[in-house]
């Protein structure tokens, strides 16, 4: 009897084993048919109802925190436009809620503070990618932080769209997953020299000698190098000469020595690569030491922050620099005016500035690319970013499109000058809202 029971148990086990084997074969069968289309993986397609995460690395503390907060506001405005319904704004993704090609998935921006520290920017980029699951990165404003963060993104094959970082070297590294919306300092330097030529013709300023004042980081060093490059390649032959270069530390607390050095060289014009706290110190010392150049042009950075005129009022008049927007043009550019109204709600009434608008653009471009790709796969997104021409009616150029190096070929940059504590577009003449003032009036005559 026992042997019969044992035989029965063995038979049952064999049947169970065969059944289990059939089940396994049935579940694995699709994998053995290569022609069968497999569903998208979570990395390529978000699960229903899940947001698409984009990481934004910004200086939300440290010396550039005030600027970083404004950049955050601009990105939040872009997020609001993408996720809400704004049919009144003529922008891709504004009319409907979310990413229409991904089941109206929302975009969730995960903000991260790099504190103005390149090493923290690198580790935060990796944290956002590995722990937060972001499918793209934007930021980081300061080129010295954008550089390591974008290198981390490259390693993980995650698209990085820089908004306002201007170092020309960023797009010279051969990276496949990096692009930049703002004009670089190479492009800006050429425009600056053309502007000085215009001042000489228009105002008789007779500017011949230039000085360079720059912060000792990725942004400042490369801006200074571009001045040398353009003088050697073109503008030296047209009568311009560099007579002084003053580099200052990133943690500068007093610029007395630097301003004395500048005054001793007495250049006709200054090229400044400085952030808001630095440029504010320099202007105050220029007044204190009674140094009056004929013109000062500023790379994308502190001067473009509207806090410049708040800090200095009319002492900040007649300074100039590259910009992607100016409040005096808002009435003629409906879309940027609508964006500005949303921005003012967050900023307590302050207008959006050029760097903030460029960071706004970075999220709009990323979201549009994800939607066009119909995927959150990094390669699919990057293919769209590399090949598409993005509608950007908030820029004077009306578009964003990247070349083979990742540089936006439609970079919106014109020269603004502060007059009566307002930013006026002064060059080129087709967008001019006021005539430029040059040479600088003496401090005692303001």
Short mmCIF file of C-alpha atoms in Angstrom, two decimals:
data_model
loop_
_atom_site.label_atom_id
_atom_site.label_comp_id
_atom_site.label_asym_id
_atom_site.label_seq_id
_atom_site.Cartn_x
_atom_site.Cartn_y
_atom_site.Cartn_z
CA UNK A 1 0.00 0.00 0.00
CA UNK A 2 2.80 2.32 0.91
CA UNK A 3 4.53 1.64 -2.40
CA UNK A 4 1.34 2.51 -4.26
CA UNK A 5 1.05 5.78 -2.35
CA UNK A 6 4.71 6.55 -3.08
CA UNK A 7 4.18 5.83 -6.77
CA UNK A 8 1.10 8.08 -6.74
CA UNK A 9 3.07 10.92 -5.14
CA UNK A 10 5.86 10.57 -7.69
CA UNK A 11 3.31 10.68 -10.49
CA UNK A 12 1.70 13.80 -9.05
CA UNK A 13 5.11 15.48 -8.75
CA UNK A 14 5.92 14.63 -12.37
CA UNK A 15 2.61 16.08 -13.51
CA UNK A 16 3.23 19.24 -11.49
CA UNK A 17 6.72 19.51 -12.90
CA UNK A 18 5.48 19.14 -16.46
CA UNK A 19 2.73 21.69 -15.83
CA UNK A 20 5.20 24.15 -14.39
CA UNK A 21 7.49 23.60 -17.34
CA UNK A 22 4.66 24.36 -19.80
CA UNK A 23 3.78 27.51 -17.95
CA UNK A 24 7.39 28.70 -18.10
CA UNK A 25 7.60 27.95 -21.80
CA UNK A 26 4.41 29.89 -22.45
CA UNK A 27 5.62 33.01 -20.62
CA UNK A 28 8.99 32.99 -22.35
CA UNK A 29 7.66 32.36 -25.83
CA UNK A 30 7.30 36.05 -26.86
CA UNK A 31 10.97 36.64 -26.02
CA UNK A 32 11.89 33.87 -28.47
CA UNK A 33 10.13 35.73 -31.30
CA UNK A 34 12.41 38.65 -32.19
CA UNK A 35 9.94 40.12 -34.67
CA UNK A 36 7.41 40.73 -31.92
CA UNK A 37 7.35 44.40 -30.79
CA UNK A 38 8.06 44.62 -27.07
CA UNK A 39 6.40 47.31 -24.94
CA UNK A 40 8.40 50.37 -23.95
CA UNK A 41 10.48 50.07 -20.82
CA UNK A 42 9.93 52.48 -17.91
CA UNK A 43 12.98 54.46 -19.05
CA UNK A 44 11.36 55.04 -22.45
CA UNK A 45 7.74 55.61 -21.51
CA UNK A 46 6.39 56.86 -18.17
CA UNK A 47 3.75 54.78 -16.48
CA UNK A 48 0.24 56.14 -16.79
CA UNK A 49 -0.24 59.07 -14.46
CA UNK A 50 3.44 59.41 -13.60
CA UNK A 51 5.16 62.76 -14.23
CA UNK A 52 8.22 63.15 -16.41
CA UNK A 53 11.06 64.42 -14.22
CA UNK A 54 13.56 67.07 -15.33
CA UNK A 55 16.41 68.12 -13.03
CA UNK A 56 17.28 71.82 -12.67
CA UNK A 57 20.65 72.56 -11.06
CA UNK A 58 20.93 76.17 -9.91
CA UNK A 59 22.82 78.34 -7.40
CA UNK A 60 20.03 78.64 -4.83
CA UNK A 61 22.44 79.54 -2.04
CA UNK A 62 25.83 81.22 -1.99
CA UNK A 63 26.92 84.44 -3.69
CA UNK A 64 24.66 83.98 -6.73
CA UNK A 65 21.57 82.89 -4.78
CA UNK A 66 19.51 85.98 -5.63
CA UNK A 67 20.01 85.29 -9.32
CA UNK A 68 19.42 81.57 -8.85
CA UNK A 69 16.02 82.20 -7.28
CA UNK A 70 14.96 84.28 -10.30
CA UNK A 71 16.07 81.53 -12.63
CA UNK A 72 13.98 79.11 -10.57
CA UNK A 73 10.93 81.38 -10.95
CA UNK A 74 11.40 81.40 -14.73
CA UNK A 75 11.61 77.60 -14.88
CA UNK A 76 8.51 77.35 -12.70
CA UNK A 77 6.67 79.59 -15.17
CA UNK A 78 7.66 77.25 -18.00
CA UNK A 79 6.45 74.28 -15.95
CA UNK A 80 3.15 76.03 -15.32
CA UNK A 81 2.65 76.74 -19.02
CA UNK A 82 3.47 73.14 -19.99
CA UNK A 83 1.28 71.49 -17.35
CA UNK A 84 -1.63 73.94 -17.43
CA UNK A 85 -3.90 75.19 -20.17
CA UNK A 86 -2.83 78.52 -21.64
CA UNK A 87 -4.39 78.74 -25.12
CA UNK A 88 -3.84 82.50 -25.03
CA UNK A 89 -0.05 82.00 -25.21
CA UNK A 90 1.22 81.10 -28.69
CA UNK A 91 3.70 78.47 -27.52
CA UNK A 92 4.12 74.75 -28.15
CA UNK A 93 2.55 72.76 -25.27
CA UNK A 94 0.70 75.82 -23.91
CA UNK A 95 -2.73 75.07 -25.32
CA UNK A 96 -3.23 71.66 -23.69
CA UNK A 97 -2.29 70.17 -20.35
CA UNK A 98 0.96 68.22 -20.18
CA UNK A 99 2.79 66.28 -22.87
CA UNK A 100 0.09 65.28 -25.34
CA UNK A 101 2.16 62.53 -26.99
CA UNK A 102 2.78 60.88 -23.63
CA UNK A 103 -0.81 60.70 -22.45
CA UNK A 104 -0.78 64.28 -21.14
CA UNK A 105 1.91 63.40 -18.63
CA UNK A 106 2.98 66.39 -16.54
CA UNK A 107 6.52 67.68 -16.26
CA UNK A 108 7.93 67.71 -12.75
CA UNK A 109 11.02 69.85 -12.23
CA UNK A 110 13.27 68.60 -9.46
CA UNK A 111 15.34 71.56 -8.28
CA UNK A 112 18.83 71.15 -6.87
CA UNK A 113 21.20 73.67 -5.28
CA UNK A 114 24.83 73.53 -6.42
CA UNK A 115 25.75 76.47 -4.13
CA UNK A 116 28.16 77.84 -6.73
CA UNK A 117 30.41 74.84 -6.13
CA UNK A 118 31.44 72.81 -9.22
CA UNK A 119 32.00 69.62 -7.23
CA UNK A 120 28.53 69.84 -5.70
CA UNK A 121 27.10 70.47 -9.17
CA UNK A 122 28.67 67.21 -10.33
CA UNK A 123 27.37 65.14 -7.42
CA UNK A 124 23.92 66.72 -7.64
CA UNK A 125 23.71 65.88 -11.34
CA UNK A 126 24.50 62.26 -10.51
CA UNK A 127 22.01 62.21 -7.64
CA UNK A 128 19.23 63.60 -9.83
CA UNK A 129 19.93 61.00 -12.51
CA UNK A 130 20.45 57.96 -10.30
CA UNK A 131 18.12 58.66 -7.37
CA UNK A 132 15.45 60.98 -8.74
CA UNK A 133 15.14 59.40 -12.18
CA UNK A 134 15.28 62.63 -14.19
CA UNK A 135 15.30 62.19 -17.95
CA UNK A 136 17.06 65.47 -18.70
CA UNK A 137 18.99 68.22 -16.91
CA UNK A 138 18.96 72.00 -17.23
CA UNK A 139 21.04 74.74 -15.56
CA UNK A 140 23.47 75.50 -14.04
CA UNK A 141 23.92 79.26 -14.77
CA UNK A 142 27.57 79.46 -13.67
CA UNK A 143 29.67 77.86 -16.40
CA UNK A 144 32.10 76.47 -13.83
CA UNK A 145 29.24 74.37 -12.43
CA UNK A 146 27.64 73.58 -15.78
CA UNK A 147 30.88 72.00 -16.96
CA UNK A 148 31.14 69.10 -14.44
CA UNK A 149 27.36 68.62 -14.23
CA UNK A 150 27.11 68.20 -18.00
CA UNK A 151 30.04 65.79 -17.99
CA UNK A 152 28.12 63.60 -15.54
CA UNK A 153 25.05 63.83 -17.77
CA UNK A 154 27.18 62.73 -20.72
CA UNK A 155 28.37 59.68 -18.82
CA UNK A 156 24.78 58.61 -18.16
CA UNK A 157 23.59 59.60 -21.68
CA UNK A 158 21.16 62.16 -20.26
CA UNK A 159 20.45 65.31 -22.33
CA UNK A 160 21.65 68.54 -20.72
CA UNK A 161 20.27 71.82 -22.08
CA UNK A 162 22.09 74.81 -20.58
CA UNK A 163 20.10 78.02 -20.59
CA UNK A 164 22.39 80.91 -19.73
CA UNK A 165 25.90 79.48 -19.21
CA UNK A 166 28.13 81.41 -21.61
CA UNK A 167 31.64 79.92 -21.59
CA UNK A 168 32.60 79.17 -25.20
CA UNK A 169 34.55 76.13 -24.03
CA UNK A 170 31.35 74.31 -23.00
CA UNK A 171 30.44 73.56 -26.61
CA UNK A 172 34.01 72.71 -27.62
CA UNK A 173 34.27 69.43 -25.67
CA UNK A 174 32.72 67.14 -28.25
CA UNK A 175 29.86 66.14 -25.94
CA UNK A 176 26.93 64.37 -27.60
CA UNK A 177 24.33 65.13 -24.93
CA UNK A 178 25.02 68.82 -24.27
CA UNK A 179 23.46 71.91 -25.86
CA UNK A 180 23.33 75.60 -24.93
CA UNK A 181 20.66 78.23 -25.66
CA UNK A 182 22.50 81.45 -24.74
CA UNK A 183 25.13 82.99 -27.01
CA UNK A 184 28.62 82.08 -25.88
CA UNK A 185 31.29 84.57 -24.86
CA UNK A 186 33.02 84.16 -28.22
CA UNK A 187 29.88 85.34 -30.01
CA UNK A 188 29.29 88.11 -27.48
CA UNK A 189 32.85 89.43 -27.76
CA UNK A 190 32.47 89.96 -31.48
CA UNK A 191 29.19 91.82 -30.91
CA UNK A 192 30.88 93.96 -28.23
CA UNK A 193 33.62 95.10 -30.60
CA UNK A 194 31.06 95.88 -33.29
CA UNK A 195 29.13 97.90 -30.71
CA UNK A 196 32.26 99.87 -29.81
CA UNK A 197 32.77 100.61 -33.52
CA UNK A 198 29.16 101.79 -33.68
CA UNK A 199 29.73 104.05 -30.66
CA UNK A 200 32.78 105.57 -32.36
CA UNK A 201 30.75 106.27 -35.50
CA UNK A 202 27.54 107.37 -33.78
CA UNK A 203 28.84 109.35 -30.81
CA UNK A 204 32.47 110.13 -31.68
CA UNK A 205 33.57 108.32 -28.51
CA UNK A 206 36.98 107.52 -30.07
CA UNK A 207 37.37 104.23 -28.18
CA UNK A 208 40.70 102.56 -28.95
CA UNK A 209 42.01 100.88 -25.81
CA UNK A 210 40.21 98.20 -23.85
CA UNK A 211 40.62 96.48 -20.50
CA UNK A 212 39.26 93.16 -19.34
CA UNK A 213 37.97 92.57 -15.80
CA UNK A 214 37.02 88.98 -15.08
CA UNK A 215 36.26 86.54 -12.31
CA UNK A 216 38.67 83.64 -11.92
CA UNK A 217 36.45 80.76 -13.01
CA UNK A 218 35.34 78.99 -16.19
CA UNK A 219 33.11 81.89 -17.22
CA UNK A 220 35.55 84.72 -16.62
CA UNK A 221 38.72 83.08 -17.89
CA UNK A 222 37.19 82.09 -21.20
CA UNK A 223 35.62 85.50 -21.70
CA UNK A 224 39.07 87.08 -21.28
CA UNK A 225 40.53 84.59 -23.74
CA UNK A 226 37.93 85.57 -26.32
CA UNK A 227 38.95 89.22 -26.10
CA UNK A 228 42.53 88.23 -26.91
CA UNK A 229 41.33 86.00 -29.73
CA UNK A 230 39.26 88.69 -31.44
CA UNK A 231 41.93 91.37 -31.10
CA UNK A 232 44.45 89.03 -32.68
CA UNK A 233 42.16 87.79 -35.44
CA UNK A 234 40.35 90.98 -36.42
CA UNK A 235 39.95 93.99 -34.19
CA UNK A 236 43.62 94.71 -33.49
CA UNK A 237 43.95 95.52 -37.19
CA UNK A 238 40.95 97.84 -36.83
CA UNK A 239 42.65 99.95 -34.17
CA UNK A 240 41.72 98.31 -30.86
CA UNK A 241 44.35 97.46 -28.25
CA UNK A 242 44.10 95.67 -24.90
CA UNK A 243 46.00 97.62 -22.24
CA UNK A 244 45.06 95.81 -19.02
CA UNK A 245 43.59 92.51 -17.80
CA UNK A 246 42.47 92.21 -14.18
CA UNK A 247 41.51 88.85 -12.73
CA UNK A 248 39.88 88.65 -9.32
CA UNK A 249 39.01 85.69 -7.03
CA UNK A 250 35.57 84.15 -6.87
CA UNK A 251 35.24 85.04 -3.18
CA UNK A 252 36.34 88.66 -3.60
CA UNK A 253 35.25 90.97 -0.77
CA UNK A 254 37.13 94.14 -1.73
CA UNK A 255 38.08 95.37 -5.21
CA UNK A 256 40.13 98.43 -4.22
CA UNK A 257 43.39 97.01 -5.59
CA UNK A 258 41.76 95.88 -8.82
CA UNK A 259 40.14 99.27 -9.46
CA UNK A 260 43.39 101.10 -8.77
CA UNK A 261 45.08 98.86 -11.32
CA UNK A 262 42.36 99.57 -13.87
CA UNK A 263 42.49 103.31 -13.26
CA UNK A 264 46.27 103.36 -13.69
CA UNK A 265 45.94 101.75 -17.13
CA UNK A 266 43.00 104.05 -18.00
CA UNK A 267 41.41 102.02 -20.81
CA UNK A 268 38.76 103.69 -22.95
CA UNK A 269 36.39 100.74 -22.55
CA UNK A 270 36.03 97.80 -20.18
CA UNK A 271 34.85 94.27 -20.88
CA UNK A 272 33.41 92.87 -17.63
CA UNK A 273 32.81 89.18 -16.86
CA UNK A 274 31.30 89.44 -13.38
CA UNK A 275 28.34 88.30 -11.32
CA UNK A 276 25.89 90.62 -9.60
CA UNK A 277 27.73 91.00 -6.28
CA UNK A 278 31.06 91.58 -8.02
CA UNK A 279 29.88 94.12 -10.59
CA UNK A 280 28.07 96.04 -7.86
CA UNK A 281 31.33 96.34 -5.91
CA UNK A 282 33.25 97.47 -8.98
CA UNK A 283 30.78 100.19 -9.95
CA UNK A 284 30.78 101.62 -6.43
CA UNK A 285 34.57 101.71 -6.46
CA UNK A 286 34.71 103.25 -9.94
CA UNK A 287 32.69 106.13 -8.52
CA UNK A 288 34.74 106.33 -5.31
CA UNK A 289 38.04 106.39 -7.24
CA UNK A 290 36.57 108.71 -9.89
CA UNK A 291 37.37 106.38 -12.75
CA UNK A 292 35.19 107.20 -15.75
CA UNK A 293 35.64 104.96 -18.79
CA UNK A 294 34.02 105.85 -22.08
CA UNK A 295 32.08 102.59 -22.14
CA UNK A 296 31.63 99.35 -20.19
CA UNK A 297 30.22 96.19 -21.79
CA UNK A 298 29.23 93.18 -19.69
CA UNK A 299 29.06 89.53 -20.56
CA UNK A 300 25.96 87.58 -19.59
CA UNK A 301 26.03 87.65 -15.80
CA UNK A 302 25.58 90.22 -13.08
CA UNK A 303 24.76 93.29 -15.14
CA UNK A 304 21.83 91.53 -16.79
CA UNK A 305 20.26 90.83 -13.40
CA UNK A 306 17.75 93.61 -12.79
CA UNK A 307 19.08 93.77 -9.23
CA UNK A 308 21.91 95.78 -10.82
CA UNK A 309 19.76 98.91 -11.13
CA UNK A 310 18.15 98.22 -7.75
CA UNK A 311 21.58 98.08 -6.10
CA UNK A 312 23.01 101.12 -7.88
CA UNK A 313 20.08 103.21 -9.10
CA UNK A 314 21.46 105.94 -11.40
CA UNK A 315 25.05 105.13 -10.49
CA UNK A 316 24.44 102.10 -12.68
CA UNK A 317 23.46 104.21 -15.69
CA UNK A 318 25.30 103.98 -19.04
CA UNK A 319 26.66 100.47 -18.45
CA UNK A 320 25.85 98.05 -21.25
CA UNK A 321 25.96 94.39 -22.13
CA UNK A 322 24.46 91.53 -24.09
CA UNK A 323 20.86 90.57 -23.34
CA UNK A 324 18.17 88.19 -24.53
CA UNK A 325 15.35 90.54 -23.58
CA UNK A 326 14.59 94.03 -22.32
CA UNK A 327 11.40 95.30 -20.62
CA UNK A 328 11.24 98.19 -23.11
CA UNK A 329 10.61 95.60 -25.85
CA UNK A 330 7.88 93.68 -24.04
CA UNK A 331 5.05 95.73 -25.53
CA UNK A 332 6.13 94.74 -29.04
CA UNK A 333 6.64 91.04 -28.19
CA UNK A 334 3.32 89.60 -27.04
CA UNK A 335 4.52 86.17 -25.93
CA UNK A 336 7.41 87.37 -23.79
CA UNK A 337 5.07 89.95 -22.27
CA UNK A 338 2.65 87.16 -21.30
CA UNK A 339 5.51 85.13 -19.84
CA UNK A 340 6.66 88.20 -17.93
CA UNK A 341 3.24 88.68 -16.36
CA UNK A 342 3.36 85.12 -14.99
CA UNK A 343 6.94 85.69 -13.83
CA UNK A 344 6.00 88.88 -11.96
CA UNK A 345 3.48 86.96 -9.88
CA UNK A 346 6.31 84.81 -8.54
CA UNK A 347 8.96 87.54 -8.31
CA UNK A 348 6.87 90.12 -6.50
CA UNK A 349 6.52 92.37 -9.52
CA UNK A 350 10.07 92.18 -10.86
CA UNK A 351 10.50 91.76 -14.62
CA UNK A 352 12.09 88.70 -16.18
CA UNK A 353 15.65 89.29 -17.42
CA UNK A 354 17.79 87.71 -20.14
CA UNK A 355 19.36 84.83 -18.16
CA UNK A 356 15.98 83.95 -16.62
CA UNK A 357 14.34 83.91 -20.05
CA UNK A 358 17.09 81.62 -21.34
CA UNK A 359 16.49 79.21 -18.44
CA UNK A 360 12.76 79.39 -19.20
CA UNK A 361 13.64 78.40 -22.77
CA UNK A 362 15.71 75.44 -21.63
CA UNK A 363 12.71 73.71 -20.03
CA UNK A 364 10.44 74.58 -22.95
CA UNK A 365 12.91 73.03 -25.38
CA UNK A 366 13.40 69.90 -23.25
CA UNK A 367 9.65 69.38 -22.82
CA UNK A 368 8.99 69.96 -26.52
CA UNK A 369 11.74 67.46 -27.43
CA UNK A 370 10.33 64.81 -25.06
CA UNK A 371 6.89 65.32 -26.53
CA UNK A 372 8.15 65.11 -30.11
CA UNK A 373 10.21 62.02 -29.29
CA UNK A 374 7.15 60.41 -27.68
CA UNK A 375 9.63 58.91 -25.26
CA UNK A 376 11.72 59.63 -22.19
CA UNK A 377 14.69 57.68 -23.54
CA UNK A 378 17.77 59.90 -23.54
CA UNK A 379 18.85 59.01 -27.07
CA UNK A 380 15.38 59.57 -28.48
CA UNK A 381 15.11 62.96 -26.77
CA UNK A 382 18.59 63.94 -27.90
CA UNK A 383 17.85 63.04 -31.51
CA UNK A 384 15.02 65.58 -31.50
CA UNK A 385 17.14 68.21 -29.77
CA UNK A 386 19.89 67.77 -32.37
CA UNK A 387 17.64 67.94 -35.41
CA UNK A 388 14.56 70.02 -34.61
CA UNK A 389 13.99 73.74 -34.97
CA UNK A 390 12.06 74.87 -31.90
CA UNK A 391 9.54 77.67 -32.05
CA UNK A 392 10.61 80.40 -29.59
CA UNK A 393 8.54 83.57 -30.07
CA UNK A 394 9.77 84.85 -26.69
CA UNK A 395 13.18 85.55 -28.30
CA UNK A 396 13.83 88.29 -30.85
CA UNK A 397 15.15 85.57 -33.19
CA UNK A 398 11.94 83.55 -32.89
CA UNK A 399 13.62 80.14 -32.81
CA UNK A 400 16.07 77.78 -31.15
CA UNK A 401 18.15 75.35 -33.20
CA UNK A 402 21.43 73.71 -32.30
CA UNK A 403 24.46 73.19 -34.52
CA UNK A 404 26.71 70.13 -34.50
CA UNK A 405 28.53 71.40 -31.40
CA UNK A 406 25.33 72.02 -29.48
CA UNK A 407 25.31 75.82 -29.79
CA UNK A 408 22.02 77.55 -30.53
CA UNK A 409 22.46 79.20 -33.95
CA UNK A 410 19.53 81.56 -33.32
CA UNK A 411 20.92 82.96 -30.07
CA UNK A 412 19.04 86.10 -29.16
CA UNK A 413 21.58 88.71 -28.17
CA UNK A 414 21.50 92.44 -28.51
CA UNK A 415 23.08 95.26 -26.56
CA UNK A 416 21.19 97.01 -23.80
CA UNK A 417 22.31 100.09 -21.90
CA UNK A 418 21.03 101.31 -18.55
CA UNK A 419 19.52 104.78 -18.81
CA UNK A 420 17.51 106.37 -15.98
CA UNK A 421 17.72 103.01 -14.17
CA UNK A 422 16.07 101.19 -17.09
CA UNK A 423 17.43 98.76 -19.65
CA UNK A 424 17.20 100.22 -23.15
CA UNK A 425 17.95 98.29 -26.34
CA UNK A 426 20.64 100.30 -28.13
CA UNK A 427 22.23 97.95 -30.70
CA UNK A 428 21.66 96.84 -33.40
CA UNK A 429 19.66 99.76 -34.63
CA UNK A 430 16.69 97.73 -35.89
CA UNK A 431 15.63 96.91 -32.31
CA UNK A 432 16.76 100.21 -30.78
CA UNK A 433 14.53 101.74 -28.11
CA UNK A 434 16.99 104.54 -27.24
CA UNK A 435 20.21 106.02 -28.58
CA UNK A 436 23.30 104.93 -26.65
CA UNK A 437 25.10 107.41 -24.41
CA UNK A 438 28.90 107.57 -24.80
CA UNK A 439 31.34 108.57 -23.52
CA UNK A 440 30.29 108.12 -19.88
CA UNK A 441 29.47 111.44 -18.23
CA UNK A 442 31.66 112.23 -15.24
CA UNK A 443 30.34 110.97 -11.90
CA UNK A 444 29.97 114.53 -10.64
CA UNK A 445 27.77 115.43 -13.63
CA UNK A 446 25.12 112.78 -13.14
#
